């Protein structure tokens, strides 16, 4: 089954404790991205990657890191989480980049992160 | 900077009614527009994607239109059902400062009452 998976689905942690949220897709997609969703603010892009070893900042990259060492994986790293990073996080992928004429986005199920 | 607005923020209708959700965007230089559905606590599911050169797309009871020059899109849902209850999001893709961006509206929360 074609899908985007994220782990963990739920995470409660404390300020300053490094964490990684994994994202994997099995569709051989080139484009992957991370979003956070907050009430009243909607979905905002954190980082995206056009292909292996190619990443770029989205609208809200502060406090986050990403890497794209393999085509299928795009982990989101919070080196020193803070309470303002409490949010619902989504990973997404598409065959081509965001500007491709046809680039249907496939989303993972989400990771609900709470930073105390 | 691209901004996407969805009106109304919430909509409640009786079952069987036809309805229209609206999406507007400030920068008409988009590459495509996509409508998504999000169920509570779940991820987003793509409903329809309209390429910048297209005027509309249809899938079952859903029809999405795009007027790029005026910066508007509508999602028409025919004969609504309680199972259509969800939040509907639109997103546009465009280039901004050398980056490829997908910008989302805040969504319309639809409730279809039996």
JSON list of C-alpha atoms in Angstrom, two decimals:
[
{"chain": "A", "resi": 1, "resn": "UNK", "atom": "CA", "xyz": [0.00, 0.00, 0.00]},
{"chain": "A", "resi": 2, "resn": "UNK", "atom": "CA", "xyz": [1.31, 3.41, -1.00]},
{"chain": "A", "resi": 3, "resn": "UNK", "atom": "CA", "xyz": [1.70, 5.48, 2.10]},
{"chain": "A", "resi": 4, "resn": "UNK", "atom": "CA", "xyz": [3.61, 7.98, 4.20]},
{"chain": "A", "resi": 5, "resn": "UNK", "atom": "CA", "xyz": [4.36, 6.78, 7.71]},
{"chain": "A", "resi": 6, "resn": "UNK", "atom": "CA", "xyz": [5.39, 8.80, 10.72]},
{"chain": "A", "resi": 7, "resn": "UNK", "atom": "CA", "xyz": [6.68, 7.72, 14.11]},
{"chain": "A", "resi": 8, "resn": "UNK", "atom": "CA", "xyz": [5.89, 8.23, 16.84]},
{"chain": "A", "resi": 9, "resn": "UNK", "atom": "CA", "xyz": [2.23, 9.21, 16.51]},
{"chain": "A", "resi": 10, "resn": "UNK", "atom": "CA", "xyz": [2.18, 10.76, 19.97]},
{"chain": "A", "resi": 11, "resn": "UNK", "atom": "CA", "xyz": [5.05, 12.10, 22.03]},
{"chain": "A", "resi": 12, "resn": "UNK", "atom": "CA", "xyz": [5.27, 13.94, 25.33]},
{"chain": "A", "resi": 13, "resn": "UNK", "atom": "CA", "xyz": [8.70, 15.23, 26.22]},
{"chain": "A", "resi": 14, "resn": "UNK", "atom": "CA", "xyz": [10.43, 17.87, 28.31]},
{"chain": "A", "resi": 15, "resn": "UNK", "atom": "CA", "xyz": [12.17, 21.07, 27.32]},
{"chain": "A", "resi": 16, "resn": "UNK", "atom": "CA", "xyz": [15.64, 20.56, 25.95]},
{"chain": "A", "resi": 17, "resn": "UNK", "atom": "CA", "xyz": [15.52, 16.80, 25.37]},
{"chain": "A", "resi": 18, "resn": "UNK", "atom": "CA", "xyz": [16.50, 16.10, 21.78]},
{"chain": "A", "resi": 19, "resn": "UNK", "atom": "CA", "xyz": [14.00, 14.16, 19.73]},
{"chain": "A", "resi": 20, "resn": "UNK", "atom": "CA", "xyz": [13.53, 12.86, 16.21]},
{"chain": "A", "resi": 21, "resn": "UNK", "atom": "CA", "xyz": [10.29, 12.27, 14.37]},
{"chain": "A", "resi": 22, "resn": "UNK", "atom": "CA", "xyz": [10.74, 9.84, 11.52]},
{"chain": "A", "resi": 23, "resn": "UNK", "atom": "CA", "xyz": [8.99, 10.01, 8.15]},
{"chain": "A", "resi": 24, "resn": "UNK", "atom": "CA", "xyz": [9.12, 7.40, 5.44]},
{"chain": "A", "resi": 25, "resn": "UNK", "atom": "CA", "xyz": [7.40, 7.01, 2.08]},
{"chain": "A", "resi": 26, "resn": "UNK", "atom": "CA", "xyz": [7.26, 3.96, -0.19]},
{"chain": "A", "resi": 27, "resn": "UNK", "atom": "CA", "xyz": [6.25, 5.70, -3.42]},
{"chain": "A", "resi": 28, "resn": "UNK", "atom": "CA", "xyz": [9.70, 6.67, -4.68]},
{"chain": "A", "resi": 29, "resn": "UNK", "atom": "CA", "xyz": [8.73, 10.33, -4.36]},
{"chain": "A", "resi": 30, "resn": "UNK", "atom": "CA", "xyz": [11.36, 12.99, -4.84]},
{"chain": "A", "resi": 31, "resn": "UNK", "atom": "CA", "xyz": [9.70, 15.78, -2.87]},
{"chain": "A", "resi": 32, "resn": "UNK", "atom": "CA", "xyz": [9.16, 15.54, 0.89]},
{"chain": "A", "resi": 33, "resn": "UNK", "atom": "CA", "xyz": [8.19, 18.17, 3.39]},
{"chain": "A", "resi": 34, "resn": "UNK", "atom": "CA", "xyz": [7.29, 18.81, 7.00]},
{"chain": "A", "resi": 35, "resn": "UNK", "atom": "CA", "xyz": [4.42, 20.95, 8.30]},
{"chain": "A", "resi": 36, "resn": "UNK", "atom": "CA", "xyz": [3.14, 21.95, 11.66]},
{"chain": "A", "resi": 37, "resn": "UNK", "atom": "CA", "xyz": [-0.53, 22.62, 12.30]},
{"chain": "A", "resi": 38, "resn": "UNK", "atom": "CA", "xyz": [-1.65, 24.94, 15.06]},
{"chain": "A", "resi": 39, "resn": "UNK", "atom": "CA", "xyz": [-5.16, 26.20, 15.92]},
{"chain": "A", "resi": 40, "resn": "UNK", "atom": "CA", "xyz": [-5.85, 29.52, 14.25]},
{"chain": "A", "resi": 41, "resn": "UNK", "atom": "CA", "xyz": [-2.61, 29.39, 12.24]},
{"chain": "A", "resi": 42, "resn": "UNK", "atom": "CA", "xyz": [-3.32, 26.50, 9.93]},
{"chain": "A", "resi": 43, "resn": "UNK", "atom": "CA", "xyz": [-0.63, 24.42, 8.28]},
{"chain": "A", "resi": 44, "resn": "UNK", "atom": "CA", "xyz": [2.80, 25.98, 7.95]},
{"chain": "A", "resi": 45, "resn": "UNK", "atom": "CA", "xyz": [5.74, 24.49, 6.13]},
{"chain": "A", "resi": 46, "resn": "UNK", "atom": "CA", "xyz": [8.87, 23.85, 8.21]},
{"chain": "A", "resi": 47, "resn": "UNK", "atom": "CA", "xyz": [11.32, 22.35, 5.72]},
{"chain": "A", "resi": 48, "resn": "UNK", "atom": "CA", "xyz": [11.16, 20.63, 2.39]},
{"chain": "A", "resi": 49, "resn": "UNK", "atom": "CA", "xyz": [13.46, 18.49, 0.28]},
{"chain": "A", "resi": 50, "resn": "UNK", "atom": "CA", "xyz": [13.56, 18.28, -3.48]},
{"chain": "A", "resi": 51, "resn": "UNK", "atom": "CA", "xyz": [15.69, 15.14, -3.48]},
{"chain": "A", "resi": 52, "resn": "UNK", "atom": "CA", "xyz": [18.45, 13.33, -1.61]},
{"chain": "A", "resi": 53, "resn": "UNK", "atom": "CA", "xyz": [20.84, 15.77, 0.06]},
{"chain": "A", "resi": 54, "resn": "UNK", "atom": "CA", "xyz": [18.76, 18.75, -1.10]},
{"chain": "A", "resi": 55, "resn": "UNK", "atom": "CA", "xyz": [16.80, 20.54, 1.61]},
{"chain": "A", "resi": 56, "resn": "UNK", "atom": "CA", "xyz": [15.44, 24.06, 2.01]},
{"chain": "A", "resi": 57, "resn": "UNK", "atom": "CA", "xyz": [13.70, 26.13, 4.63]},
{"chain": "A", "resi": 58, "resn": "UNK", "atom": "CA", "xyz": [9.97, 26.64, 4.68]},
{"chain": "A", "resi": 59, "resn": "UNK", "atom": "CA", "xyz": [8.14, 29.36, 6.55]},
{"chain": "A", "resi": 60, "resn": "UNK", "atom": "CA", "xyz": [8.93, 28.32, 10.13]},
{"chain": "A", "resi": 61, "resn": "UNK", "atom": "CA", "xyz": [12.30, 26.51, 10.21]},
{"chain": "A", "resi": 62, "resn": "UNK", "atom": "CA", "xyz": [13.62, 27.93, 13.49]},
{"chain": "A", "resi": 63, "resn": "UNK", "atom": "CA", "xyz": [14.32, 25.24, 16.08]},
{"chain": "A", "resi": 64, "resn": "UNK", "atom": "CA", "xyz": [14.17, 22.37, 13.58]},
{"chain": "A", "resi": 65, "resn": "UNK", "atom": "CA", "xyz": [16.64, 20.38, 11.52]},
{"chain": "A", "resi": 66, "resn": "UNK", "atom": "CA", "xyz": [16.12, 17.86, 8.75]},
{"chain": "A", "resi": 67, "resn": "UNK", "atom": "CA", "xyz": [18.23, 15.51, 6.71]},
{"chain": "A", "resi": 68, "resn": "UNK", "atom": "CA", "xyz": [17.62, 13.57, 3.50]},
{"chain": "A", "resi": 69, "resn": "UNK", "atom": "CA", "xyz": [20.23, 10.85, 3.24]},
{"chain": "A", "resi": 70, "resn": "UNK", "atom": "CA", "xyz": [17.90, 8.41, 1.54]},
{"chain": "A", "resi": 71, "resn": "UNK", "atom": "CA", "xyz": [15.10, 9.08, -0.88]},
{"chain": "A", "resi": 72, "resn": "UNK", "atom": "CA", "xyz": [12.45, 7.40, 1.24]},
{"chain": "A", "resi": 73, "resn": "UNK", "atom": "CA", "xyz": [13.26, 8.96, 4.63]},
{"chain": "A", "resi": 74, "resn": "UNK", "atom": "CA", "xyz": [13.02, 12.54, 5.84]},
{"chain": "A", "resi": 75, "resn": "UNK", "atom": "CA", "xyz": [13.40, 12.79, 9.64]},
{"chain": "A", "resi": 76, "resn": "UNK", "atom": "CA", "xyz": [12.56, 15.95, 11.58]},
{"chain": "A", "resi": 77, "resn": "UNK", "atom": "CA", "xyz": [14.97, 16.72, 14.41]},
{"chain": "A", "resi": 78, "resn": "UNK", "atom": "CA", "xyz": [14.32, 18.99, 17.38]},
{"chain": "A", "resi": 79, "resn": "UNK", "atom": "CA", "xyz": [17.71, 19.52, 19.01]},
{"chain": "A", "resi": 80, "resn": "UNK", "atom": "CA", "xyz": [16.37, 21.39, 22.03]},
{"chain": "A", "resi": 81, "resn": "UNK", "atom": "CA", "xyz": [12.58, 21.35, 22.06]},
{"chain": "A", "resi": 82, "resn": "UNK", "atom": "CA", "xyz": [10.68, 24.17, 23.68]},
{"chain": "A", "resi": 83, "resn": "UNK", "atom": "CA", "xyz": [7.00, 24.47, 24.70]},
{"chain": "A", "resi": 84, "resn": "UNK", "atom": "CA", "xyz": [6.23, 26.64, 21.65]},
{"chain": "A", "resi": 85, "resn": "UNK", "atom": "CA", "xyz": [7.00, 23.62, 19.50]},
{"chain": "A", "resi": 86, "resn": "UNK", "atom": "CA", "xyz": [4.01, 21.79, 20.93]},
{"chain": "A", "resi": 87, "resn": "UNK", "atom": "CA", "xyz": [1.99, 21.10, 17.82]},
{"chain": "A", "resi": 88, "resn": "UNK", "atom": "CA", "xyz": [0.62, 18.56, 15.36]},
{"chain": "A", "resi": 89, "resn": "UNK", "atom": "CA", "xyz": [3.27, 17.67, 12.78]},
{"chain": "A", "resi": 90, "resn": "UNK", "atom": "CA", "xyz": [2.68, 16.27, 9.32]},
{"chain": "A", "resi": 91, "resn": "UNK", "atom": "CA", "xyz": [5.08, 14.82, 6.83]},
{"chain": "A", "resi": 92, "resn": "UNK", "atom": "CA", "xyz": [4.11, 14.86, 3.15]},
{"chain": "A", "resi": 93, "resn": "UNK", "atom": "CA", "xyz": [5.53, 13.64, -0.12]},
{"chain": "A", "resi": 94, "resn": "UNK", "atom": "CA", "xyz": [4.88, 14.04, -3.82]},
{"chain": "A", "resi": 95, "resn": "UNK", "atom": "CA", "xyz": [6.37, 12.60, -6.96]},
{"chain": "A", "resi": 96, "resn": "UNK", "atom": "CA", "xyz": [7.86, 15.90, -8.11]},
{"chain": "A", "resi": 97, "resn": "UNK", "atom": "CA", "xyz": [8.45, 19.32, -6.64]},
{"chain": "A", "resi": 98, "resn": "UNK", "atom": "CA", "xyz": [5.77, 21.70, -5.46]},
{"chain": "A", "resi": 99, "resn": "UNK", "atom": "CA", "xyz": [5.87, 23.61, -8.73]},
{"chain": "A", "resi": 100, "resn": "UNK", "atom": "CA", "xyz": [5.33, 20.59, -10.93]},
{"chain": "A", "resi": 101, "resn": "UNK", "atom": "CA", "xyz": [2.14, 20.85, -12.90]},
{"chain": "A", "resi": 102, "resn": "UNK", "atom": "CA", "xyz": [0.87, 17.72, -11.27]},
{"chain": "A", "resi": 103, "resn": "UNK", "atom": "CA", "xyz": [2.15, 17.13, -7.77]},
{"chain": "A", "resi": 104, "resn": "UNK", "atom": "CA", "xyz": [-0.52, 15.48, -5.66]},
{"chain": "A", "resi": 105, "resn": "UNK", "atom": "CA", "xyz": [0.62, 15.63, -2.08]},
{"chain": "A", "resi": 106, "resn": "UNK", "atom": "CA", "xyz": [0.35, 12.56, 0.15]},
{"chain": "A", "resi": 107, "resn": "UNK", "atom": "CA", "xyz": [0.28, 13.18, 3.89]},
{"chain": "A", "resi": 108, "resn": "UNK", "atom": "CA", "xyz": [1.27, 11.04, 6.82]},
{"chain": "A", "resi": 109, "resn": "UNK", "atom": "CA", "xyz": [-1.12, 10.49, 9.76]},
{"chain": "A", "resi": 110, "resn": "UNK", "atom": "CA", "xyz": [0.48, 13.14, 11.94]},
{"chain": "A", "resi": 111, "resn": "UNK", "atom": "CA", "xyz": [2.55, 13.26, 15.13]},
{"chain": "A", "resi": 112, "resn": "UNK", "atom": "CA", "xyz": [1.12, 15.06, 18.12]},
{"chain": "A", "resi": 113, "resn": "UNK", "atom": "CA", "xyz": [4.01, 16.50, 20.10]},
{"chain": "A", "resi": 114, "resn": "UNK", "atom": "CA", "xyz": [3.74, 18.02, 23.57]},
{"chain": "A", "resi": 115, "resn": "UNK", "atom": "CA", "xyz": [6.77, 19.73, 25.08]},
{"chain": "A", "resi": 116, "resn": "UNK", "atom": "CA", "xyz": [6.49, 20.39, 28.81]},
{"chain": "B", "resi": 1, "resn": "UNK", "atom": "CA", "xyz": [3.94, 36.78, 0.07]},
{"chain": "B", "resi": 2, "resn": "UNK", "atom": "CA", "xyz": [1.18, 34.38, -0.93]},
{"chain": "B", "resi": 3, "resn": "UNK", "atom": "CA", "xyz": [-1.83, 34.34, 1.37]},
{"chain": "B", "resi": 4, "resn": "UNK", "atom": "CA", "xyz": [-4.70, 31.89, 1.12]},
{"chain": "B", "resi": 5, "resn": "UNK", "atom": "CA", "xyz": [-8.09, 32.61, 2.65]},
{"chain": "B", "resi": 6, "resn": "UNK", "atom": "CA", "xyz": [-11.00, 30.27, 3.05]},
{"chain": "B", "resi": 7, "resn": "UNK", "atom": "CA", "xyz": [-14.53, 31.44, 3.67]},
{"chain": "B", "resi": 8, "resn": "UNK", "atom": "CA", "xyz": [-16.55, 30.53, 5.62]},
{"chain": "B", "resi": 9, "resn": "UNK", "atom": "CA", "xyz": [-14.47, 29.19, 8.51]},
{"chain": "B", "resi": 10, "resn": "UNK", "atom": "CA", "xyz": [-17.34, 26.89, 9.47]},
{"chain": "B", "resi": 11, "resn": "UNK", "atom": "CA", "xyz": [-20.50, 25.74, 7.75]},
{"chain": "B", "resi": 12, "resn": "UNK", "atom": "CA", "xyz": [-23.39, 23.62, 8.95]},
{"chain": "B", "resi": 13, "resn": "UNK", "atom": "CA", "xyz": [-25.94, 22.24, 6.47]},
{"chain": "B", "resi": 14, "resn": "UNK", "atom": "CA", "xyz": [-28.70, 19.64, 6.43]},
{"chain": "B", "resi": 15, "resn": "UNK", "atom": "CA", "xyz": [-28.09, 16.39, 4.62]},
{"chain": "B", "resi": 16, "resn": "UNK", "atom": "CA", "xyz": [-28.82, 16.47, 0.90]},
{"chain": "B", "resi": 17, "resn": "UNK", "atom": "CA", "xyz": [-27.97, 20.12, 0.39]},
{"chain": "B", "resi": 18, "resn": "UNK", "atom": "CA", "xyz": [-25.57, 21.27, -2.31]},
{"chain": "B", "resi": 19, "resn": "UNK", "atom": "CA", "xyz": [-22.87, 23.56, -1.02]},
{"chain": "B", "resi": 20, "resn": "UNK", "atom": "CA", "xyz": [-19.89, 25.66, -2.09]},
{"chain": "B", "resi": 21, "resn": "UNK", "atom": "CA", "xyz": [-16.65, 26.25, -0.24]},
{"chain": "B", "resi": 22, "resn": "UNK", "atom": "CA", "xyz": [-14.51, 29.20, -1.21]},
{"chain": "B", "resi": 23, "resn": "UNK", "atom": "CA", "xyz": [-10.77, 29.71, -1.44]},
{"chain": "B", "resi": 24, "resn": "UNK", "atom": "CA", "xyz": [-8.97, 32.88, -2.48]},
{"chain": "B", "resi": 25, "resn": "UNK", "atom": "CA", "xyz": [-5.28, 33.59, -2.95]},
{"chain": "B", "resi": 26, "resn": "UNK", "atom": "CA", "xyz": [-3.38, 36.85, -3.31]},
{"chain": "B", "resi": 27, "resn": "UNK", "atom": "CA", "xyz": [-0.70, 35.90, -5.87]},
{"chain": "B", "resi": 28, "resn": "UNK", "atom": "CA", "xyz": [-2.15, 34.56, -9.10]},
{"chain": "B", "resi": 29, "resn": "UNK", "atom": "CA", "xyz": [1.20, 33.11, -10.26]},
{"chain": "B", "resi": 30, "resn": "UNK", "atom": "CA", "xyz": [0.36, 29.66, -8.97]},
{"chain": "B", "resi": 31, "resn": "UNK", "atom": "CA", "xyz": [1.38, 26.35, -10.49]},
{"chain": "B", "resi": 32, "resn": "UNK", "atom": "CA", "xyz": [-1.53, 24.35, -9.15]},
{"chain": "B", "resi": 33, "resn": "UNK", "atom": "CA", "xyz": [-4.24, 24.32, -6.50]},
{"chain": "B", "resi": 34, "resn": "UNK", "atom": "CA", "xyz": [-5.22, 21.36, -4.39]},
{"chain": "B", "resi": 35, "resn": "UNK", "atom": "CA", "xyz": [-8.24, 20.66, -2.19]},
{"chain": "B", "resi": 36, "resn": "UNK", "atom": "CA", "xyz": [-7.81, 18.40, 0.83]},
{"chain": "B", "resi": 37, "resn": "UNK", "atom": "CA", "xyz": [-10.05, 16.85, 3.41]},
{"chain": "B", "resi": 38, "resn": "UNK", "atom": "CA", "xyz": [-8.98, 16.47, 7.04]},
{"chain": "B", "resi": 39, "resn": "UNK", "atom": "CA", "xyz": [-10.90, 14.39, 9.57]},
{"chain": "B", "resi": 40, "resn": "UNK", "atom": "CA", "xyz": [-10.43, 15.19, 13.28]},
{"chain": "B", "resi": 41, "resn": "UNK", "atom": "CA", "xyz": [-7.06, 14.00, 14.53]},
{"chain": "B", "resi": 42, "resn": "UNK", "atom": "CA", "xyz": [-6.15, 12.61, 11.14]},
{"chain": "B", "resi": 43, "resn": "UNK", "atom": "CA", "xyz": [-3.91, 13.51, 8.24]},
{"chain": "B", "resi": 44, "resn": "UNK", "atom": "CA", "xyz": [-4.91, 15.21, 5.04]},
{"chain": "B", "resi": 45, "resn": "UNK", "atom": "CA", "xyz": [-6.41, 13.39, 2.09]},
{"chain": "B", "resi": 46, "resn": "UNK", "atom": "CA", "xyz": [-6.11, 14.88, -1.36]},
{"chain": "B", "resi": 47, "resn": "UNK", "atom": "CA", "xyz": [-9.47, 15.37, -3.05]},
{"chain": "B", "resi": 48, "resn": "UNK", "atom": "CA", "xyz": [-8.78, 17.25, -6.26]},
{"chain": "B", "resi": 49, "resn": "UNK", "atom": "CA", "xyz": [-5.81, 18.92, -7.90]},
{"chain": "B", "resi": 50, "resn": "UNK", "atom": "CA", "xyz": [-6.28, 21.60, -10.55]},
{"chain": "B", "resi": 51, "resn": "UNK", "atom": "CA", "xyz": [-3.34, 22.47, -12.74]},
{"chain": "B", "resi": 52, "resn": "UNK", "atom": "CA", "xyz": [-2.77, 26.16, -13.42]},
{"chain": "B", "resi": 53, "resn": "UNK", "atom": "CA", "xyz": [-3.91, 25.74, -17.01]},
{"chain": "B", "resi": 54, "resn": "UNK", "atom": "CA", "xyz": [-7.17, 24.04, -16.05]},
{"chain": "B", "resi": 55, "resn": "UNK", "atom": "CA", "xyz": [-10.50, 25.56, -15.09]},
{"chain": "B", "resi": 56, "resn": "UNK", "atom": "CA", "xyz": [-12.04, 22.69, -13.16]},
{"chain": "B", "resi": 57, "resn": "UNK", "atom": "CA", "xyz": [-11.75, 19.12, -11.98]},
{"chain": "B", "resi": 58, "resn": "UNK", "atom": "CA", "xyz": [-14.45, 16.66, -10.99]},
{"chain": "B", "resi": 59, "resn": "UNK", "atom": "CA", "xyz": [-14.48, 13.57, -8.82]},
{"chain": "B", "resi": 60, "resn": "UNK", "atom": "CA", "xyz": [-17.80, 11.98, -7.98]},
{"chain": "B", "resi": 61, "resn": "UNK", "atom": "CA", "xyz": [-19.94, 14.51, -6.11]},
{"chain": "B", "resi": 62, "resn": "UNK", "atom": "CA", "xyz": [-17.07, 16.99, -5.94]},
{"chain": "B", "resi": 63, "resn": "UNK", "atom": "CA", "xyz": [-16.29, 19.69, -8.45]},
{"chain": "B", "resi": 64, "resn": "UNK", "atom": "CA", "xyz": [-13.48, 22.20, -8.03]},
{"chain": "B", "resi": 65, "resn": "UNK", "atom": "CA", "xyz": [-13.09, 25.28, -10.17]},
{"chain": "B", "resi": 66, "resn": "UNK", "atom": "CA", "xyz": [-10.16, 27.64, -10.60]},
{"chain": "B", "resi": 67, "resn": "UNK", "atom": "CA", "xyz": [-10.10, 31.25, -11.77]},
{"chain": "B", "resi": 68, "resn": "UNK", "atom": "CA", "xyz": [-6.44, 32.05, -11.61]},
{"chain": "B", "resi": 69, "resn": "UNK", "atom": "CA", "xyz": [-6.71, 35.63, -12.79]},
{"chain": "B", "resi": 70, "resn": "UNK", "atom": "CA", "xyz": [-9.10, 36.56, -10.01]},
{"chain": "B", "resi": 71, "resn": "UNK", "atom": "CA", "xyz": [-7.34, 34.41, -7.42]},
{"chain": "B", "resi": 72, "resn": "UNK", "atom": "CA", "xyz": [-10.31, 32.21, -6.60]},
{"chain": "B", "resi": 73, "resn": "UNK", "atom": "CA", "xyz": [-11.29, 28.59, -6.38]},
{"chain": "B", "resi": 74, "resn": "UNK", "atom": "CA", "xyz": [-14.49, 26.92, -5.29]},
{"chain": "B", "resi": 75, "resn": "UNK", "atom": "CA", "xyz": [-15.23, 23.40, -4.15]},
{"chain": "B", "resi": 76, "resn": "UNK", "atom": "CA", "xyz": [-18.77, 22.33, -4.93]},
{"chain": "B", "resi": 77, "resn": "UNK", "atom": "CA", "xyz": [-20.20, 19.37, -3.03]},
{"chain": "B", "resi": 78, "resn": "UNK", "atom": "CA", "xyz": [-23.42, 17.92, -4.41]},
{"chain": "B", "resi": 79, "resn": "UNK", "atom": "CA", "xyz": [-26.03, 16.14, -2.33]},
{"chain": "B", "resi": 80, "resn": "UNK", "atom": "CA", "xyz": [-24.05, 16.40, 0.92]},
{"chain": "B", "resi": 81, "resn": "UNK", "atom": "CA", "xyz": [-23.96, 13.46, 3.33]},
{"chain": "B", "resi": 82, "resn": "UNK", "atom": "CA", "xyz": [-23.06, 13.21, 7.04]},
{"chain": "B", "resi": 83, "resn": "UNK", "atom": "CA", "xyz": [-19.88, 11.42, 5.99]},
{"chain": "B", "resi": 84, "resn": "UNK", "atom": "CA", "xyz": [-18.77, 14.61, 4.26]},
{"chain": "B", "resi": 85, "resn": "UNK", "atom": "CA", "xyz": [-18.35, 16.26, 7.66]},
{"chain": "B", "resi": 86, "resn": "UNK", "atom": "CA", "xyz": [-14.69, 17.26, 7.93]},
{"chain": "B", "resi": 87, "resn": "UNK", "atom": "CA", "xyz": [-12.41, 20.24, 7.52]},
{"chain": "B", "resi": 88, "resn": "UNK", "atom": "CA", "xyz": [-11.65, 21.16, 3.92]},
{"chain": "B", "resi": 89, "resn": "UNK", "atom": "CA", "xyz": [-8.36, 22.85, 3.09]},
{"chain": "B", "resi": 90, "resn": "UNK", "atom": "CA", "xyz": [-7.11, 24.39, -0.09]},
{"chain": "B", "resi": 91, "resn": "UNK", "atom": "CA", "xyz": [-3.46, 24.87, -0.92]},
{"chain": "B", "resi": 92, "resn": "UNK", "atom": "CA", "xyz": [-1.63, 26.62, -3.74]},
{"chain": "B", "resi": 93, "resn": "UNK", "atom": "CA", "xyz": [1.88, 26.07, -4.98]},
{"chain": "B", "resi": 94, "resn": "UNK", "atom": "CA", "xyz": [4.08, 28.89, -6.18]},
{"chain": "B", "resi": 95, "resn": "UNK", "atom": "CA", "xyz": [7.65, 30.09, -6.19]},
{"chain": "B", "resi": 96, "resn": "UNK", "atom": "CA", "xyz": [8.62, 32.52, -3.47]},
{"chain": "B", "resi": 97, "resn": "UNK", "atom": "CA", "xyz": [12.11, 33.91, -3.07]},
{"chain": "B", "resi": 98, "resn": "UNK", "atom": "CA", "xyz": [13.62, 31.00, -4.96]},
{"chain": "B", "resi": 99, "resn": "UNK", "atom": "CA", "xyz": [11.82, 28.43, -2.84]},
{"chain": "B", "resi": 100, "resn": "UNK", "atom": "CA", "xyz": [9.01, 26.16, -3.91]},
{"chain": "B", "resi": 101, "resn": "UNK", "atom": "CA", "xyz": [6.15, 26.71, -1.53]},
{"chain": "B", "resi": 102, "resn": "UNK", "atom": "CA", "xyz": [2.85, 25.06, -0.81]},
{"chain": "B", "resi": 103, "resn": "UNK", "atom": "CA", "xyz": [0.66, 27.54, 1.06]},
{"chain": "B", "resi": 104, "resn": "UNK", "atom": "CA", "xyz": [-2.47, 26.42, 2.85]},
{"chain": "B", "resi": 105, "resn": "UNK", "atom": "CA", "xyz": [-5.64, 28.18, 3.86]},
{"chain": "B", "resi": 106, "resn": "UNK", "atom": "CA", "xyz": [-6.92, 27.69, 7.40]},
{"chain": "B", "resi": 107, "resn": "UNK", "atom": "CA", "xyz": [-9.78, 25.53, 6.24]},
{"chain": "B", "resi": 108, "resn": "UNK", "atom": "CA", "xyz": [-13.57, 25.38, 6.33]},
{"chain": "B", "resi": 109, "resn": "UNK", "atom": "CA", "xyz": [-15.07, 23.08, 8.93]},
{"chain": "B", "resi": 110, "resn": "UNK", "atom": "CA", "xyz": [-18.12, 21.44, 7.40]},
{"chain": "B", "resi": 111, "resn": "UNK", "atom": "CA", "xyz": [-20.85, 19.73, 9.40]},
{"chain": "B", "resi": 112, "resn": "UNK", "atom": "CA", "xyz": [-23.58, 17.87, 7.55]},
{"chain": "B", "resi": 113, "resn": "UNK", "atom": "CA", "xyz": [-26.52, 17.12, 9.82]},
{"chain": "B", "resi": 114, "resn": "UNK", "atom": "CA", "xyz": [-28.65, 14.01, 9.28]}
]
